[in-house]
Amino acid sequence: MESAPEVKWLYYNVKSSVNARSTMDFGTIKPMTRFLKRLFDLLASALLLILLSPLLLILALLVRFKLGRPVLFSQERPGLRGHPFKLYKFRSMRDAYDDSGKPLPDEQRLTPFGRFLRSSSLDELPELFNVLKGEMSLVGPRPLLTAYLERYTPEQARRHEVLPGITGWAQVNGRNALSWEEKFELDVWYVDHQSLWLDIKILFITLWKALKREGINAPGSATAPEFMGTGKPSFK
């Protein structure tokens, strides 16, 4: 993971890029739409955390029993304007390393239970706390690795003009079955077309996709390959 000075530099680099646009403040979203979106996020995430609390407890116990500690996976991710925040998910991989101490590939660390968590998107439920805190939205571009910030083109970096989301336009239009460039194009499309009604539409499609377990894995990989930059090969 990047050191603090490197993360700070990347944050200001992305912030400078997106601030160059006059429509930077949450993309092109209008103040009333922004208010309604945040109100919807706040009320919906609070209600879901209450209603799903028994499920969250059961999942936490299952993760503890099947995968051990820690129950939650946490990692610093870039959010609005590239500002870093700590993302929370249920752990879905076991600890496994090669002889040199390097973690084994994802497909070797994923257990059947971990695959179920990912395919059903249940591992994403703790992100509701991120939404409640205002670090994320229910709908928006997915928060990716901090290392990707310096690899984006200026157009791709526009995905940070809005809060990251638990689900998004790219997730309901192919998810990990898409190339990185295709996902980023869909992310930027969402930035330019976002509305509360579009968010509600995406949430309903997400529920349907989760039930069908579509687009979970990239072709030939247990998860999405690492994004190395447009025009450069990606690695698992």
PDB file of N, CA and C in Angstrom, residues 174-218:
ATOM      1  N   GLY A 174     -22.744  -5.141 -16.727  1.00  0.00           N
ATOM      2  CA  GLY A 174     -21.691  -6.088 -17.044  1.00  0.00           C
ATOM      3  C   GLY A 174     -20.748  -6.396 -15.906  1.00  0.00           C
ATOM      4  N   ARG A 175     -20.577  -5.440 -14.986  1.00  0.00           N
ATOM      5  CA  ARG A 175     -19.726  -5.627 -13.813  1.00  0.00           C
ATOM      6  C   ARG A 175     -18.330  -6.102 -14.233  1.00  0.00           C
ATOM      7  N   ASN A 176     -17.823  -7.183 -13.655  1.00  0.00           N
ATOM      8  CA  ASN A 176     -16.468  -7.644 -13.935  1.00  0.00           C
ATOM      9  C   ASN A 176     -16.314  -8.328 -15.287  1.00  0.00           C
ATOM     10  N   ALA A 177     -17.421  -8.528 -16.005  1.00  0.00           N
ATOM     11  CA  ALA A 177     -17.331  -9.096 -17.350  1.00  0.00           C
ATOM     12  C   ALA A 177     -16.887  -8.037 -18.357  1.00  0.00           C
ATOM     13  N   LEU A 178     -16.893  -6.760 -17.952  1.00  0.00           N
ATOM     14  CA  LEU A 178     -16.477  -5.656 -18.815  1.00  0.00           C
ATOM     15  C   LEU A 178     -14.984  -5.410 -18.694  1.00  0.00           C
ATOM     16  N   SER A 179     -14.416  -4.765 -19.697  1.00  0.00           N
ATOM     17  CA  SER A 179     -13.032  -4.310 -19.594  1.00  0.00           C
ATOM     18  C   SER A 179     -13.005  -3.078 -18.688  1.00  0.00           C
ATOM     19  N   TRP A 180     -11.829  -2.735 -18.185  1.00  0.00           N
ATOM     20  CA  TRP A 180     -11.717  -1.537 -17.337  1.00  0.00           C
ATOM     21  C   TRP A 180     -12.178  -0.297 -18.094  1.00  0.00           C
ATOM     22  N   GLU A 181     -11.776  -0.181 -19.360  1.00  0.00           N
ATOM     23  CA  GLU A 181     -12.146   1.003 -20.133  1.00  0.00           C
ATOM     24  C   GLU A 181     -13.660   1.112 -20.294  1.00  0.00           C
ATOM     25  N   GLU A 182     -14.317  -0.015 -20.511  1.00  0.00           N
ATOM     26  CA  GLU A 182     -15.780  -0.009 -20.637  1.00  0.00           C
ATOM     27  C   GLU A 182     -16.432   0.405 -19.324  1.00  0.00           C
ATOM     28  N   LYS A 183     -15.904  -0.092 -18.200  1.00  0.00           N
ATOM     29  CA  LYS A 183     -16.457   0.286 -16.893  1.00  0.00           C
ATOM     30  C   LYS A 183     -16.284   1.769 -16.630  1.00  0.00           C
ATOM     31  N   PHE A 184     -15.116   2.307 -16.966  1.00  0.00           N
ATOM     32  CA  PHE A 184     -14.876   3.724 -16.716  1.00  0.00           C
ATOM     33  C   PHE A 184     -15.760   4.607 -17.592  1.00  0.00           C
ATOM     34  N   GLU A 185     -16.014   4.184 -18.822  1.00  0.00           N
ATOM     35  CA  GLU A 185     -16.933   4.928 -19.693  1.00  0.00           C
ATOM     36  C   GLU A 185     -18.324   4.976 -19.084  1.00  0.00           C
ATOM     37  N   LEU A 186     -18.778   3.868 -18.536  1.00  0.00           N
ATOM     38  CA  LEU A 186     -20.093   3.821 -17.891  1.00  0.00           C
ATOM     39  C   LEU A 186     -20.111   4.659 -16.615  1.00  0.00           C
ATOM     40  N   ASP A 187     -19.001   4.671 -15.877  1.00  0.00           N
ATOM     41  CA  ASP A 187     -18.910   5.498 -14.676  1.00  0.00           C
ATOM     42  C   ASP A 187     -19.065   6.980 -15.027  1.00  0.00           C
ATOM     43  N   VAL A 188     -18.364   7.415 -16.072  1.00  0.00           N
ATOM     44  CA  VAL A 188     -18.424   8.825 -16.476  1.00  0.00           C
ATOM     45  C   VAL A 188     -19.811   9.156 -17.022  1.00  0.00           C
ATOM     46  N   TRP A 189     -20.437   8.193 -17.717  1.00  0.00           N
ATOM     47  CA  TRP A 189     -21.814   8.415 -18.190  1.00  0.00           C
ATOM     48  C   TRP A 189     -22.722   8.675 -16.997  1.00  0.00           C
ATOM     49  N   TYR A 190     -22.536   7.920 -15.919  1.00  0.00           N
ATOM     50  CA  TYR A 190     -23.357   8.124 -14.723  1.00  0.00           C
ATOM     51  C   TYR A 190     -23.116   9.509 -14.130  1.00  0.00           C
ATOM     52  N   VAL A 191     -21.873   9.940 -14.093  1.00  0.00           N
ATOM     53  CA  VAL A 191     -21.552  11.273 -13.564  1.00  0.00           C
ATOM     54  C   VAL A 191     -22.344  12.344 -14.303  1.00  0.00           C
ATOM     55  N   ASP A 192     -22.471  12.195 -15.620  1.00  0.00           N
ATOM     56  CA  ASP A 192     -23.146  13.204 -16.446  1.00  0.00           C
ATOM     57  C   ASP A 192     -24.663  13.064 -16.460  1.00  0.00           C
ATOM     58  N   HIS A 193     -25.197  11.931 -16.012  1.00  0.00           N
ATOM     59  CA  HIS A 193     -26.644  11.690 -16.119  1.00  0.00           C
ATOM     60  C   HIS A 193     -27.303  11.337 -14.786  1.00  0.00           C
ATOM     61  N   GLN A 194     -26.590  11.466 -13.704  1.00  0.00           N
ATOM     62  CA  GLN A 194     -27.116  11.013 -12.417  1.00  0.00           C
ATOM     63  C   GLN A 194     -28.385  11.757 -12.014  1.00  0.00           C
ATOM     64  N   SER A 195     -29.261  11.022 -11.375  1.00  0.00           N
ATOM     65  CA  SER A 195     -30.506  11.565 -10.820  1.00  0.00           C
ATOM     66  C   SER A 195     -31.003  10.574  -9.775  1.00  0.00           C
ATOM     67  N   LEU A 196     -31.906  11.020  -8.933  1.00  0.00           N
ATOM     68  CA  LEU A 196     -32.457  10.128  -7.918  1.00  0.00           C
ATOM     69  C   LEU A 196     -33.200   8.964  -8.560  1.00  0.00           C
ATOM     70  N   TRP A 197     -33.932   9.248  -9.649  1.00  0.00           N
ATOM     71  CA  TRP A 197     -34.689   8.182 -10.308  1.00  0.00           C
ATOM     72  C   TRP A 197     -33.756   7.178 -10.964  1.00  0.00           C
ATOM     73  N   LEU A 198     -32.645   7.644 -11.510  1.00  0.00           N
ATOM     74  CA  LEU A 198     -31.669   6.723 -12.080  1.00  0.00           C
ATOM     75  C   LEU A 198     -31.074   5.850 -10.976  1.00  0.00           C
ATOM     76  N   ASP A 199     -30.812   6.445  -9.811  1.00  0.00           N
ATOM     77  CA  ASP A 199     -30.301   5.670  -8.675  1.00  0.00           C
ATOM     78  C   ASP A 199     -31.268   4.565  -8.276  1.00  0.00           C
ATOM     79  N   ILE A 200     -32.550   4.904  -8.199  1.00  0.00           N
ATOM     80  CA  ILE A 200     -33.561   3.914  -7.815  1.00  0.00           C
ATOM     81  C   ILE A 200     -33.628   2.791  -8.857  1.00  0.00           C
ATOM     82  N   LYS A 201     -33.544   3.170 -10.129  1.00  0.00           N
ATOM     83  CA  LYS A 201     -33.538   2.167 -11.210  1.00  0.00           C
ATOM     84  C   LYS A 201     -32.342   1.234 -11.061  1.00  0.00           C
ATOM     85  N   ILE A 202     -31.166   1.798 -10.809  1.00  0.00           N
ATOM     86  CA  ILE A 202     -29.947   1.002 -10.660  1.00  0.00           C
ATOM     87  C   ILE A 202     -30.055   0.062  -9.457  1.00  0.00           C
ATOM     88  N   LEU A 203     -30.647   0.534  -8.370  1.00  0.00           N
ATOM     89  CA  LEU A 203     -30.792  -0.307  -7.176  1.00  0.00           C
ATOM     90  C   LEU A 203     -31.687  -1.511  -7.451  1.00  0.00           C
ATOM     91  N   PHE A 204     -32.773  -1.298  -8.176  1.00  0.00           N
ATOM     92  CA  PHE A 204     -33.664  -2.421  -8.496  1.00  0.00           C
ATOM     93  C   PHE A 204     -32.979  -3.416  -9.443  1.00  0.00           C
ATOM     94  N   ILE A 205     -32.245  -2.896 -10.440  1.00  0.00           N
ATOM     95  CA  ILE A 205     -31.536  -3.783 -11.362  1.00  0.00           C
ATOM     96  C   ILE A 205     -30.452  -4.554 -10.612  1.00  0.00           C
ATOM     97  N   THR A 206     -29.791  -3.875  -9.659  1.00  0.00           N
ATOM     98  CA  THR A 206     -28.747  -4.516  -8.859  1.00  0.00           C
ATOM     99  C   THR A 206     -29.304  -5.704  -8.089  1.00  0.00           C
ATOM    100  N   LEU A 207     -30.469  -5.514  -7.488  1.00  0.00           N
ATOM    101  CA  LEU A 207     -31.101  -6.600  -6.737  1.00  0.00           C
ATOM    102  C   LEU A 207     -31.362  -7.793  -7.644  1.00  0.00           C
ATOM    103  N   TRP A 208     -31.866  -7.523  -8.841  1.00  0.00           N
ATOM    104  CA  TRP A 208     -32.148  -8.588  -9.798  1.00  0.00           C
ATOM    105  C   TRP A 208     -30.859  -9.284 -10.238  1.00  0.00           C
ATOM    106  N   LYS A 209     -29.815  -8.488 -10.522  1.00  0.00           N
ATOM    107  CA  LYS A 209     -28.535  -9.049 -10.942  1.00  0.00           C
ATOM    108  C   LYS A 209     -27.911  -9.887  -9.830  1.00  0.00           C
ATOM    109  N   ALA A 210     -28.053  -9.414  -8.584  1.00  0.00           N
ATOM    110  CA  ALA A 210     -27.489 -10.154  -7.452  1.00  0.00           C
ATOM    111  C   ALA A 210     -28.172 -11.507  -7.301  1.00  0.00           C
ATOM    112  N   LEU A 211     -29.474 -11.529  -7.504  1.00  0.00           N
ATOM    113  CA  LEU A 211     -30.209 -12.795  -7.416  1.00  0.00           C
ATOM    114  C   LEU A 211     -29.789 -13.760  -8.520  1.00  0.00           C
ATOM    115  N   LYS A 212     -29.470 -13.210  -9.706  1.00  0.00           N
ATOM    116  CA  LYS A 212     -29.042 -14.038 -10.829  1.00  0.00           C
ATOM    117  C   LYS A 212     -27.543 -14.317 -10.800  1.00  0.00           C
ATOM    118  N   ARG A 213     -26.800 -13.544  -9.961  1.00  0.00           N
ATOM    119  CA  ARG A 213     -25.344 -13.683  -9.806  1.00  0.00           C
ATOM    120  C   ARG A 213     -24.635 -13.529 -11.136  1.00  0.00           C
ATOM    121  N   GLU A 214     -24.928 -12.431 -11.826  1.00  0.00           N
ATOM    122  CA  GLU A 214     -24.331 -12.166 -13.128  1.00  0.00           C
ATOM    123  C   GLU A 214     -23.103 -11.268 -12.995  1.00  0.00           C
ATOM    124  N   GLY A 215     -22.106 -11.497 -13.867  1.00  0.00           N
ATOM    125  CA  GLY A 215     -20.964 -10.608 -13.996  1.00  0.00           C
ATOM    126  C   GLY A 215     -20.051 -10.547 -12.792  1.00  0.00           C
ATOM    127  N   ILE A 216     -20.036 -11.584 -11.964  1.00  0.00           N
ATOM    128  CA  ILE A 216     -19.223 -11.551 -10.750  1.00  0.00           C
ATOM    129  C   ILE A 216     -17.734 -11.619 -11.083  1.00  0.00           C
ATOM    130  N   ASN A 217     -17.374 -12.528 -11.972  1.00  0.00           N
ATOM    131  CA  ASN A 217     -15.965 -12.757 -12.281  1.00  0.00           C
ATOM    132  C   ASN A 217     -15.614 -12.231 -13.659  1.00  0.00           C
ATOM    133  N   ALA A 218     -14.374 -11.762 -13.778  1.00  0.00           N
ATOM    134  CA  ALA A 218     -13.846 -11.429 -15.096  1.00  0.00           C
ATOM    135  C   ALA A 218     -13.544 -12.743 -15.821  1.00  0.00           C
TER     136      ALA A 218
END
